[in-house]
Amino acid sequence: MSMDAIARGLANKAQTAIANGNLPYALSTGFSTGTVGRKLQETLSARDFGAKGDGKLLSNGAMTAGSATLTVSLSGFSGFTAADVGKAITVPGAGTAGAALVSTIATVVSSNSVTLAASAVTTVTGQQVTFGTNDTAALQALLDYVTVNRRQAFLPDGIYCVTSTLNVQARPGWGLSGNGPECSIIVQMTDNVPLLDLGGVAASLLHTYLLEDLKLSYAALQPSANTNASCMVFSTMAFWGSLRRIYFERGFDGIKVRSGIGGPWGQNWDDFRFMQTLSGSAMDWTGATNGVPNNRWGRMVVEMNNMAKPAFNQVRGYNWSIESIEMLGSVGPNSGGGTGQQLFNLQSGSTVDINCLKLETLNYTGTHAFTSSALIYAPSGAVRIRQLFFGGTQSVFNTTNALTIFGGAVRDFQVEYFYTTLSQAPVNVTVSGASSGRVVIGNLDDANGVGVIPMTNIGSSVGANMVTYARNAVRRLSDDIGNADYTLATNGGPTVIVAQTALTLPRSVEIMADTNYLFNGYTVTVLSRGAVNGTNTLTIKAGGITKATISSDNYAVELTWRRNPTAHSGWVITRQGAA
């Protein structure tokens, strides 16, 4: 039997008492021994507290300024009835200066028309209208009960309309489970106020809690000016909590941590979807304090189409891991006037391991104003990414000012595998713009053949002094290059080049002058072992420029590269002699 079925089977008297807020009835002597009492202790439903969850989304809503009459389309809607009188209703754009009009249904005119308790201030057409029973008081009573009594509750299928913030008391040991984010939906009908405030009422410590299988939404799309419209807010430090299978949509921020509050730590968060209707960010922790250790995030989908801020803005933590983040649609306008948004702007000192990070369908063009010109900014931080993917249909990097994937004064930055499927050659973008610390790139792979994103800009950035390209840093011995000229492979070639066949003509070895793969400390050794004889020498070149000549056998030359705006000039002979 489902949780909802158990809850619906409660005695009518108990249901009525709890819905009316008569909780002493449920807590009276003998509560734990009776049939109703046992079921209440096993499962609580939001409907036991009077929540209806009968909200509806209607299309093509229209109102005329000065009139209280609303007309809607009957497409997918059976029509208004007398039972709808008194229900809460939101008409986006019909309020003052284009804000949402939040009112109640006063009278039903026809199946597709009602009169509201308030008149429109702005004429609108084609709006998505939300209406339903105002479940604010019922859901607040449910949350108060489960937090005070350390209980788990169920939110059955439905759209639950609320007109003010739901405040969750800062207490441990409670939970609220829906029936899935496409089934159990809470909609904030009022503009520019938070929907769910965790710790909104100070009481004790907020920990060991569970929220799952919900969608947190707004009746009207919240513009970027509505900075208080957060789907979920943390107003106190929370720890040892679990959030899973939650969708965030139509608000400003998906998750907001208030300034001066310790950030959530020891959390297990999984299966989040931050939908493309968010206008601010997926998460904003600006001003969050304390170390924020031991967070584990599972899979997250971040649709960045309309975000005005970095997707993860001022988030912080250490001993922190993320399993998979899929970031989609970074194509909207940014604060610099170009397109595409910053991915991460972490607080100083943060450290995180990311297993998979994917940015698909991206369009970085024009001018940006990202901190340190970086998509991933982690000052004094350490970030390790196992798999990094940028690509998708018509994915473009072509910015006016320089852009880096990660930059700033980092402590440690590692990417094991960076895979791109761009639709055109990247312009004005590099992998690393780090000005300090250690940067290690394992492998760069350009699937479409339009060109890899260069590791650094050796002319204008000291990043080439910080980065190591692991594939070219491993000491590998070549096969005998034979009696022929030889060109070193740029991506993963040998670092010790051996000539063992007697030369019949002077030959050359061309080492790398490709700025995509050069880094400070990259070392190549050329060795003649039975090759050079008489005038048949072995000349070492970079970019066609001679760097050294081996004129006797059993002789080696070691060259090491350091940053130089002219790539071939960065090669310096660091050792040579008989070998």
Coordinates of C-alpha atoms in Angstrom, one line a residue:
M1 CA 0.0 0.0 0.0
S2 CA 1.3 3.4 -0.9
M3 CA 2.1 6.1 1.6
D4 CA -0.7 8.2 0.2
A5 CA -3.2 5.4 0.4
I6 CA -2.3 4.9 4.1
A7 CA -2.7 8.6 4.7
R8 CA -6.1 8.7 2.9
G9 CA -7.3 5.8 5.1
L10 CA -7.1 7.9 8.3
A11 CA -10.4 8.4 10.2
N12 CA -12.3 11.5 9.0
K13 CA -12.3 12.9 12.5
A14 CA -8.5 12.8 12.7
Q15 CA -8.2 14.3 9.2
T16 CA -10.5 17.2 10.1
A17 CA -8.9 17.9 13.4
I18 CA -5.4 18.1 11.9
A19 CA -6.5 20.1 8.9
N20 CA -8.0 22.6 11.2
G21 CA -4.8 22.8 13.2
N22 CA -6.3 20.9 16.2
L23 CA -3.0 19.1 16.8
P24 CA -3.6 18.4 20.5
Y25 CA -6.2 15.9 19.3
A26 CA -3.4 14.0 17.5
L27 CA -1.1 14.3 20.5
S28 CA -3.6 13.4 23.2
T29 CA -3.3 10.5 25.6
G30 CA -3.4 7.2 23.9
F31 CA -2.4 8.6 20.5
S32 CA 0.3 6.0 20.1
T33 CA -1.9 3.0 20.9
G34 CA -4.9 3.6 18.6
T35 CA -5.2 2.6 15.0
V36 CA -5.2 6.2 13.7
G37 CA -2.3 7.1 16.0
R38 CA -0.2 4.2 14.6
K39 CA -0.9 5.3 11.0
L40 CA -0.1 8.9 11.8
Q41 CA 3.2 7.9 13.4
E42 CA 4.0 5.8 10.3
T43 CA 3.0 8.2 7.6
L44 CA 1.8 11.8 7.5
S45 CA 0.4 13.4 4.3
A46 CA 0.2 17.0 3.5
R47 CA -3.5 16.4 2.9
D48 CA -4.0 15.5 6.5
F49 CA -3.2 19.1 7.2
G50 CA -5.7 20.4 4.7
A51 CA -3.4 20.9 1.7
K52 CA -5.3 20.4 -1.5
G53 CA -2.6 20.4 -4.2
D54 CA -5.3 21.3 -6.8
G55 CA -3.4 23.9 -8.7
K56 CA -3.8 24.3 -12.4
L57 CA -1.7 25.9 -15.1
L58 CA -3.8 27.6 -17.8
S59 CA -2.7 29.0 -21.2
N60 CA -3.5 32.2 -23.1
G61 CA -4.6 34.3 -20.1
A62 CA -5.7 37.8 -21.0
M63 CA -6.7 40.9 -18.9
T64 CA -7.3 44.5 -19.8
A65 CA -5.9 47.3 -17.6
G66 CA -8.6 48.6 -15.2
S67 CA -10.7 45.4 -15.6
A68 CA -10.9 42.4 -13.2
T69 CA -12.0 40.0 -15.9
L70 CA -9.7 37.2 -16.9
T71 CA -10.2 35.0 -19.9
V72 CA -8.2 31.8 -20.6
S73 CA -7.9 29.0 -23.1
L74 CA -9.9 25.9 -22.5
S75 CA -7.1 23.8 -24.1
G76 CA -6.3 21.0 -21.6
F77 CA -8.7 22.7 -19.1
S78 CA -12.2 21.5 -18.3
G79 CA -13.3 25.0 -17.3
F80 CA -13.9 27.1 -14.2
T81 CA -16.6 26.0 -11.8
A82 CA -18.3 27.6 -8.7
A83 CA -15.9 25.6 -6.5
D84 CA -13.1 27.8 -7.8
V85 CA -14.4 30.9 -6.1
G86 CA -11.9 32.1 -3.4
K87 CA -8.9 30.3 -4.9
A88 CA -5.6 32.0 -5.3
I89 CA -4.7 33.1 -8.8
T90 CA -1.6 34.7 -10.4
V91 CA -1.6 36.5 -13.8
P92 CA 2.0 37.3 -14.8
G93 CA 2.5 40.8 -16.0
A94 CA -0.9 42.1 -15.1
G95 CA 0.2 43.9 -12.0
T96 CA 1.9 47.3 -11.5
A97 CA 4.8 47.9 -13.9
G98 CA 4.4 44.5 -15.4
A99 CA 4.7 42.6 -12.1
A100 CA 2.5 39.6 -11.5
L101 CA -1.1 40.2 -10.3
V102 CA -1.8 38.0 -7.3
S103 CA -5.4 37.9 -6.3
T104 CA -8.3 35.5 -5.7
I105 CA -11.3 34.4 -7.9
A106 CA -14.3 36.5 -6.9
T107 CA -16.9 35.1 -9.4
V108 CA -17.1 32.6 -12.2
V109 CA -18.4 34.3 -15.4
S110 CA -18.2 31.3 -17.7
S111 CA -16.1 28.1 -18.2
N112 CA -13.2 30.2 -19.6
S113 CA -13.7 33.5 -17.7
V114 CA -13.6 34.7 -14.1
T115 CA -13.7 38.0 -12.3
L116 CA -10.9 38.5 -9.8
A117 CA -10.9 40.4 -6.5
A118 CA -8.4 42.9 -8.0
S119 CA -8.2 44.6 -11.4
A120 CA -5.3 44.4 -13.8
V121 CA -3.0 47.4 -13.9
T122 CA -1.3 46.3 -17.1
T123 CA -3.0 44.8 -20.2
V124 CA -1.7 41.3 -21.0
T125 CA -2.4 38.5 -23.4
G126 CA -1.0 35.0 -23.9
Q127 CA 0.0 34.5 -20.2
Q128 CA 0.4 31.3 -18.3
V129 CA -2.1 31.6 -15.4
T130 CA -1.8 29.6 -12.2
F131 CA -4.7 29.1 -9.8
G132 CA -5.6 26.8 -7.0
T133 CA -6.4 26.5 -3.3
N134 CA -4.1 28.6 -1.2
D135 CA -2.1 25.9 0.6
T136 CA 0.2 28.2 2.4
A137 CA -1.2 27.7 5.9
A138 CA -1.6 23.9 5.4
L139 CA 1.9 23.3 4.2
Q140 CA 3.3 25.6 6.9
A141 CA 1.4 23.6 9.6
L142 CA 2.8 20.4 8.1
L143 CA 6.4 21.7 8.2
D144 CA 6.0 23.0 11.7
Y145 CA 4.6 19.6 12.8
V146 CA 7.3 17.4 11.2
T147 CA 10.2 19.6 12.4
V148 CA 8.9 19.9 16.0
N149 CA 8.1 16.2 16.2
R150 CA 10.9 14.8 14.1
R151 CA 8.6 13.1 11.6
Q152 CA 8.7 12.2 7.9
A153 CA 5.8 13.4 5.8
F154 CA 4.6 12.8 2.3
L155 CA 3.5 15.4 -0.4
P156 CA 1.1 13.6 -2.8
D157 CA 0.8 14.4 -6.5
G158 CA -0.4 17.9 -7.1
I159 CA 0.4 21.5 -7.6
Y160 CA 0.4 23.3 -4.3
C161 CA -0.1 27.0 -4.5
V162 CA 1.5 29.3 -1.8
T163 CA 1.4 33.0 -1.5
S164 CA 4.2 33.6 1.0
T165 CA 7.5 31.9 2.1
L166 CA 7.3 28.5 3.7
N167 CA 9.6 28.7 6.8
V168 CA 11.2 25.5 8.0
Q169 CA 12.2 25.6 11.7
A170 CA 15.9 24.9 12.4
R171 CA 15.5 21.5 14.0
P172 CA 16.9 18.0 13.3
G173 CA 15.5 14.7 12.3
W174 CA 12.6 15.5 9.9
G175 CA 11.8 14.9 6.2
L176 CA 9.4 15.7 3.4
S177 CA 9.1 13.4 0.4
G178 CA 7.1 14.1 -2.8
N179 CA 6.1 11.7 -5.5
G180 CA 8.7 13.0 -8.0
P181 CA 9.6 16.4 -9.3
E182 CA 7.1 16.2 -12.2
C183 CA 4.3 15.2 -9.8
S184 CA 4.7 17.0 -6.5
I185 CA 5.1 20.7 -7.3
I186 CA 5.0 23.7 -4.9
V187 CA 4.4 27.0 -6.7
Q188 CA 5.1 30.4 -5.2
M189 CA 2.4 32.7 -6.4
T190 CA 4.0 36.0 -5.2
D191 CA 6.8 37.8 -6.9
N192 CA 10.3 38.3 -5.4
V193 CA 9.9 36.3 -2.2
P194 CA 11.6 33.0 -1.4
L195 CA 9.6 29.8 -1.7
L196 CA 11.2 27.6 0.9
D197 CA 13.4 28.9 3.7
L198 CA 15.4 26.3 5.6
G199 CA 16.0 27.7 9.1
G200 CA 13.7 30.6 8.5
V201 CA 12.5 30.1 12.1
A202 CA 15.4 29.8 14.6
A203 CA 14.8 27.0 17.1
S204 CA 17.7 24.5 17.4
L205 CA 20.1 23.0 14.9
L206 CA 19.2 22.1 11.4
H207 CA 20.6 18.7 10.6
T208 CA 19.7 15.1 9.7
Y209 CA 16.9 16.2 7.4
L210 CA 15.5 14.9 4.1
L211 CA 13.9 16.7 1.2
E212 CA 13.2 14.7 -2.0
D213 CA 11.1 14.3 -5.1
L214 CA 9.8 17.8 -5.4
K215 CA 9.7 20.7 -7.9
L216 CA 10.0 24.3 -6.5
S217 CA 8.6 26.8 -8.9
Y218 CA 7.1 30.3 -9.4
A219 CA 3.8 31.2 -11.0
A220 CA 5.4 34.1 -12.9
L221 CA 8.9 34.0 -14.4
Q222 CA 11.1 36.0 -12.1
P223 CA 13.3 38.6 -13.8
S224 CA 16.9 39.2 -12.8
A225 CA 15.8 42.2 -10.8
N226 CA 13.8 40.0 -8.4
T227 CA 16.8 38.9 -6.4
N228 CA 14.8 37.6 -3.4
A229 CA 13.0 35.0 -5.6
S230 CA 15.0 32.0 -4.5
C231 CA 13.4 28.6 -4.8
M232 CA 15.3 27.4 -1.7
V233 CA 17.1 29.6 1.0
F234 CA 19.3 28.5 3.8
S235 CA 19.0 31.0 6.7
T236 CA 21.0 29.0 9.2
M237 CA 23.9 26.6 9.0
A238 CA 22.7 23.1 8.0
F239 CA 24.6 19.9 8.2
W240 CA 24.1 16.1 7.6
G241 CA 21.2 16.8 5.3
S242 CA 20.0 15.0 2.1
L243 CA 18.4 16.7 -0.8
R244 CA 17.6 14.6 -3.9
R245 CA 15.5 14.6 -7.0
I246 CA 14.6 18.3 -6.8
Y247 CA 13.9 20.6 -9.7
F248 CA 14.2 24.4 -9.4
E249 CA 12.5 26.6 -12.0
R250 CA 11.2 30.1 -12.8
G251 CA 12.9 31.8 -9.8
F252 CA 16.1 33.9 -9.5
D253 CA 18.4 31.6 -7.7
G254 CA 17.8 27.9 -7.3
I255 CA 19.6 27.6 -3.9
K256 CA 20.6 30.7 -1.9
V257 CA 22.7 30.8 1.2
R258 CA 22.2 34.0 3.1
S259 CA 25.2 36.2 3.8
G260 CA 26.9 35.7 7.1
I261 CA 25.5 32.1 7.5
G262 CA 27.7 29.0 7.6
G263 CA 27.3 27.2 4.3
P264 CA 25.6 23.8 4.3
W265 CA 28.2 21.1 5.1
G266 CA 28.2 17.3 5.3
Q267 CA 25.4 17.3 2.8
N268 CA 24.4 14.6 0.3
W269 CA 22.7 16.3 -2.7
D270 CA 21.8 14.4 -5.8
D271 CA 19.7 14.5 -9.0
F272 CA 19.1 18.3 -9.1
R273 CA 17.8 20.1 -12.2
F274 CA 18.3 23.8 -12.4
M275 CA 15.9 24.7 -15.2
Q276 CA 16.5 27.3 -18.0
T277 CA 13.8 29.6 -16.5
L278 CA 16.1 30.6 -13.6
S279 CA 17.3 34.2 -14.1
G280 CA 20.1 34.4 -11.5
S281 CA 22.1 31.3 -10.8
A282 CA 21.8 27.7 -9.9
M283 CA 23.4 28.4 -6.5
D284 CA 24.6 31.7 -4.9
W285 CA 26.4 31.4 -1.6
T286 CA 27.8 35.0 -1.5
G287 CA 28.9 35.8 2.0
A288 CA 28.6 32.3 3.3
T289 CA 31.1 31.5 6.1
N290 CA 32.9 28.6 7.8
G291 CA 34.9 25.9 6.1
V292 CA 32.0 23.9 4.6
P293 CA 33.6 20.4 4.6
N294 CA 32.5 17.0 3.4
N295 CA 29.8 17.8 0.9
R296 CA 28.9 15.1 -1.6
W297 CA 27.0 16.1 -4.7
G298 CA 25.8 13.5 -7.2
R299 CA 24.4 14.3 -10.6
M300 CA 23.2 17.9 -11.5
V301 CA 21.8 19.4 -14.7
V302 CA 22.2 23.1 -15.0
E303 CA 20.4 24.9 -17.8
M304 CA 22.2 28.3 -18.1
N305 CA 20.2 29.9 -20.9
N306 CA 18.9 32.9 -18.9
M307 CA 21.3 33.1 -15.9
A308 CA 22.6 36.5 -15.2
K309 CA 25.3 35.3 -12.8
P310 CA 27.8 32.5 -12.6
A311 CA 26.0 29.2 -12.4
F312 CA 27.7 28.4 -9.1
N313 CA 28.4 31.8 -7.6
Q314 CA 30.6 32.1 -4.5
V315 CA 30.1 28.5 -3.5
R316 CA 32.7 27.2 -1.1
G317 CA 33.9 24.0 0.5
Y318 CA 36.7 21.5 1.0
N319 CA 36.9 17.8 1.1
W320 CA 34.1 18.2 -1.4
S321 CA 33.2 15.9 -4.3
I322 CA 30.8 16.2 -7.3
E323 CA 30.0 13.2 -9.4
S324 CA 28.6 14.7 -12.6
I325 CA 27.5 18.2 -13.7
E326 CA 25.9 18.7 -17.1
M327 CA 25.7 22.4 -18.0
L328 CA 23.6 23.3 -21.0
G329 CA 22.7 26.4 -23.0
S330 CA 25.4 28.8 -22.0
V331 CA 24.3 31.1 -24.7
G332 CA 22.5 34.1 -23.0
P333 CA 23.9 37.6 -22.5
N334 CA 26.5 38.3 -19.8
S335 CA 27.4 41.4 -17.9
G336 CA 30.1 42.3 -20.3
G337 CA 27.8 42.6 -23.2
G338 CA 28.7 39.3 -24.9
T339 CA 27.1 35.9 -24.7
G340 CA 27.8 32.9 -22.4
Q341 CA 28.1 32.9 -18.7
Q342 CA 30.8 32.0 -16.1
L343 CA 30.5 28.5 -14.8
F344 CA 32.1 28.6 -11.3
N345 CA 33.1 31.6 -9.2
L346 CA 34.2 29.8 -6.0
Q347 CA 35.1 31.4 -2.7
S348 CA 38.8 31.6 -1.9
G349 CA 40.5 28.4 -0.7
S350 CA 37.8 26.0 -1.9
T351 CA 38.9 22.5 -2.9
V352 CA 36.7 20.1 -5.0
D353 CA 37.0 16.9 -7.0
I354 CA 34.7 16.8 -10.0
N355 CA 34.3 13.4 -11.8
C356 CA 32.6 14.6 -14.9
L357 CA 31.9 18.2 -16.1
K358 CA 30.1 18.7 -19.4
L359 CA 29.3 22.1 -21.1
E360 CA 27.1 21.5 -24.1
T361 CA 25.5 23.9 -26.5
L362 CA 27.7 26.9 -25.7
N363 CA 28.2 30.3 -27.4
Y364 CA 30.9 32.5 -26.0
T365 CA 31.1 35.6 -28.2
G366 CA 31.7 39.3 -27.8
T367 CA 33.0 40.8 -24.6
H368 CA 32.8 39.3 -21.2
A369 CA 33.6 40.6 -17.7
F370 CA 34.3 37.4 -15.8
T371 CA 36.5 37.5 -12.8
S372 CA 40.1 36.7 -13.9
S373 CA 38.6 36.2 -17.4
A374 CA 38.0 32.6 -16.4
L375 CA 35.0 30.2 -16.8
I376 CA 36.2 28.4 -13.6
Y377 CA 37.6 30.7 -11.0
A378 CA 38.9 29.2 -7.8
P379 CA 41.3 31.7 -6.1
S380 CA 43.8 30.0 -3.8
G381 CA 41.8 26.8 -4.5
A382 CA 42.3 23.3 -5.7
V383 CA 40.1 21.8 -8.4
R384 CA 40.5 18.3 -10.0
I385 CA 38.4 17.3 -12.9
R386 CA 38.6 13.8 -14.3
Q387 CA 36.6 14.3 -17.5
L388 CA 35.9 17.8 -19.0
F389 CA 33.8 18.1 -22.1
F390 CA 32.9 21.2 -24.1
G391 CA 30.8 20.8 -27.3
G392 CA 27.4 20.3 -28.9
T393 CA 25.7 21.6 -32.0
Q394 CA 27.0 25.1 -33.0
S395 CA 29.3 25.4 -30.0
V396 CA 31.6 28.4 -30.3
F397 CA 34.4 30.2 -28.5
N398 CA 35.0 33.5 -30.3
T399 CA 35.3 36.2 -27.7
T400 CA 36.6 39.8 -28.2
N401 CA 38.7 39.8 -25.0
A402 CA 40.8 36.9 -23.8
L403 CA 39.0 34.0 -22.1
T404 CA 40.4 31.1 -20.1
I405 CA 38.8 27.9 -18.9
F406 CA 40.3 28.4 -15.5
G407 CA 42.5 31.2 -14.1
G408 CA 43.6 33.3 -11.3
A409 CA 46.0 32.6 -8.4
V410 CA 45.2 28.9 -7.8
R411 CA 46.9 26.4 -5.6
D412 CA 46.3 23.3 -7.7
F413 CA 44.2 22.7 -10.9
Q414 CA 44.1 19.3 -12.7
V415 CA 42.2 18.1 -15.7
E416 CA 42.8 14.4 -16.6
Y417 CA 41.0 14.4 -19.9
F418 CA 39.7 17.5 -21.9
Y419 CA 37.5 16.6 -24.8
T420 CA 36.0 19.1 -27.3
T421 CA 33.6 18.9 -30.2
L422 CA 33.5 22.6 -31.2
S423 CA 31.9 23.6 -34.5
Q424 CA 34.6 26.0 -35.4
A425 CA 38.2 26.8 -34.4
P426 CA 38.4 28.4 -30.9
V427 CA 39.4 32.1 -31.0
N428 CA 40.9 34.1 -28.1
V429 CA 40.5 31.3 -25.6
T430 CA 43.0 29.2 -23.7
V431 CA 42.8 26.4 -21.2
S432 CA 44.8 28.0 -18.4
G433 CA 45.3 31.5 -17.3
A434 CA 46.6 30.6 -13.9
S435 CA 49.0 33.2 -12.5
S436 CA 50.4 30.9 -9.7
G437 CA 50.1 27.4 -8.3
R438 CA 50.3 24.1 -10.2
V439 CA 48.2 23.3 -13.3
V440 CA 48.3 19.8 -14.9
I441 CA 46.5 18.9 -18.1
G442 CA 46.4 15.2 -18.8
N443 CA 45.2 15.0 -22.4
L444 CA 43.7 17.4 -24.9
D445 CA 41.4 15.9 -27.6
D446 CA 39.7 17.7 -30.5
A447 CA 37.1 15.4 -31.9
N448 CA 36.0 17.6 -34.8
G449 CA 39.5 18.5 -36.0
V450 CA 38.8 22.3 -35.8
G451 CA 41.7 22.8 -33.4
V452 CA 42.3 22.2 -29.7
I453 CA 41.9 25.0 -27.2
P454 CA 45.5 26.1 -26.6
M455 CA 46.8 25.4 -23.1
T456 CA 48.0 28.9 -22.5
N457 CA 48.7 32.3 -24.2
I458 CA 52.5 32.3 -24.1
G459 CA 52.7 35.9 -25.2
S460 CA 50.5 37.6 -22.7
S461 CA 50.1 35.2 -19.8
V462 CA 52.5 33.6 -17.3
G463 CA 50.2 30.6 -17.4
A464 CA 52.7 28.6 -19.5
N465 CA 55.1 28.8 -16.5
M466 CA 52.5 27.1 -14.3
V467 CA 51.1 24.4 -16.5
T468 CA 52.3 20.9 -17.2
Y469 CA 50.9 18.8 -20.1
A470 CA 51.1 15.3 -18.7
R471 CA 51.0 13.6 -22.0
N472 CA 54.2 15.4 -23.1
A473 CA 55.9 15.2 -19.7
V474 CA 56.3 11.4 -19.5
R475 CA 59.8 10.2 -20.5
R476 CA 59.4 8.0 -23.6
L477 CA 62.0 6.6 -25.9
S478 CA 61.5 6.8 -29.6
D479 CA 62.1 4.0 -32.1
D480 CA 65.2 4.4 -34.3
I481 CA 64.4 7.4 -36.5
G482 CA 66.5 5.9 -39.3
N483 CA 68.3 7.6 -42.1
A484 CA 65.8 10.4 -42.5
D485 CA 64.6 13.7 -41.3
Y486 CA 62.3 13.5 -38.3
T487 CA 59.5 15.7 -36.9
L488 CA 58.4 15.3 -33.3
A489 CA 54.7 14.6 -32.8
T490 CA 53.1 17.6 -31.0
N491 CA 50.6 15.6 -28.8
G492 CA 52.2 12.7 -27.0
G493 CA 55.4 12.2 -28.9
P494 CA 58.6 10.7 -27.5
T495 CA 60.8 12.9 -25.3
V496 CA 64.0 11.0 -26.0
I497 CA 64.7 10.8 -29.8
V498 CA 67.3 8.2 -30.8
A499 CA 69.1 8.0 -34.2
Q500 CA 70.7 4.6 -34.5
T501 CA 71.1 4.1 -38.3
A502 CA 74.2 5.5 -40.0
L503 CA 73.3 8.7 -41.9
T504 CA 74.2 9.0 -45.6
L505 CA 73.2 12.7 -45.6
P506 CA 72.9 15.5 -43.1
R507 CA 69.6 15.1 -41.3
S508 CA 67.4 17.2 -39.0
V509 CA 65.1 16.7 -36.1
E510 CA 62.3 19.2 -35.8
I511 CA 61.1 19.6 -32.2
M512 CA 57.9 21.4 -31.3
A513 CA 57.0 25.0 -31.8
D514 CA 53.3 24.5 -31.4
T515 CA 52.0 26.8 -28.7
N516 CA 49.0 24.6 -28.0
Y517 CA 51.2 22.0 -26.2
L518 CA 54.3 23.9 -24.9
F519 CA 54.8 24.4 -21.2
N520 CA 57.7 25.4 -18.9
G521 CA 59.8 22.4 -18.2
Y522 CA 58.9 20.4 -21.3
T523 CA 62.2 18.6 -22.1
V524 CA 63.3 16.8 -25.3
T525 CA 66.6 14.9 -25.7
V526 CA 68.1 14.0 -29.0
L527 CA 70.7 11.2 -29.0
S528 CA 73.0 9.9 -31.8
R529 CA 74.0 6.3 -31.2
G530 CA 75.6 5.0 -34.4
A531 CA 74.0 7.6 -36.7
V532 CA 76.3 10.7 -37.0
N533 CA 79.4 10.2 -39.1
G534 CA 81.7 12.7 -40.9
T535 CA 79.7 15.5 -42.4
N536 CA 76.5 13.6 -42.0
T537 CA 75.4 15.6 -38.9
L538 CA 72.1 15.8 -37.0
T539 CA 70.6 19.3 -36.7
I540 CA 67.9 20.1 -34.1
K541 CA 65.4 22.7 -35.2
A542 CA 62.3 24.4 -33.7
G543 CA 60.0 26.2 -36.1
G544 CA 62.7 25.8 -38.7
I545 CA 65.2 27.6 -36.6
T546 CA 68.4 25.7 -35.7
K547 CA 68.9 25.2 -32.0
A548 CA 71.8 22.7 -31.9
T549 CA 73.8 20.4 -34.2
I550 CA 75.2 17.0 -33.2
S551 CA 78.4 16.5 -35.2
S552 CA 79.8 13.5 -33.4
D553 CA 78.4 10.1 -32.6
N554 CA 77.4 8.9 -29.0
Y555 CA 76.4 12.5 -28.2
A556 CA 73.2 13.9 -26.8
V557 CA 71.6 17.3 -26.5
E558 CA 68.8 18.0 -24.0
L559 CA 66.6 21.1 -24.6
T560 CA 64.0 22.5 -22.2
W561 CA 61.3 25.0 -23.0
R562 CA 60.4 28.1 -21.0
R563 CA 57.8 30.7 -21.8
N564 CA 58.7 33.0 -24.6
P565 CA 56.3 35.0 -26.8
T566 CA 58.1 33.5 -29.8
A567 CA 57.6 29.8 -29.3
H568 CA 60.9 28.5 -30.9
S569 CA 62.9 31.0 -28.8
G570 CA 61.7 29.3 -25.6
W571 CA 63.9 26.3 -26.2
V572 CA 67.2 26.4 -24.2
I573 CA 70.0 23.8 -24.2
T574 CA 70.1 22.6 -20.7
R575 CA 72.6 19.7 -21.2
Q576 CA 74.8 18.3 -23.9
G577 CA 77.8 16.1 -24.2
A578 CA 79.1 12.6 -24.8
A579 CA 76.6 9.8 -24.0

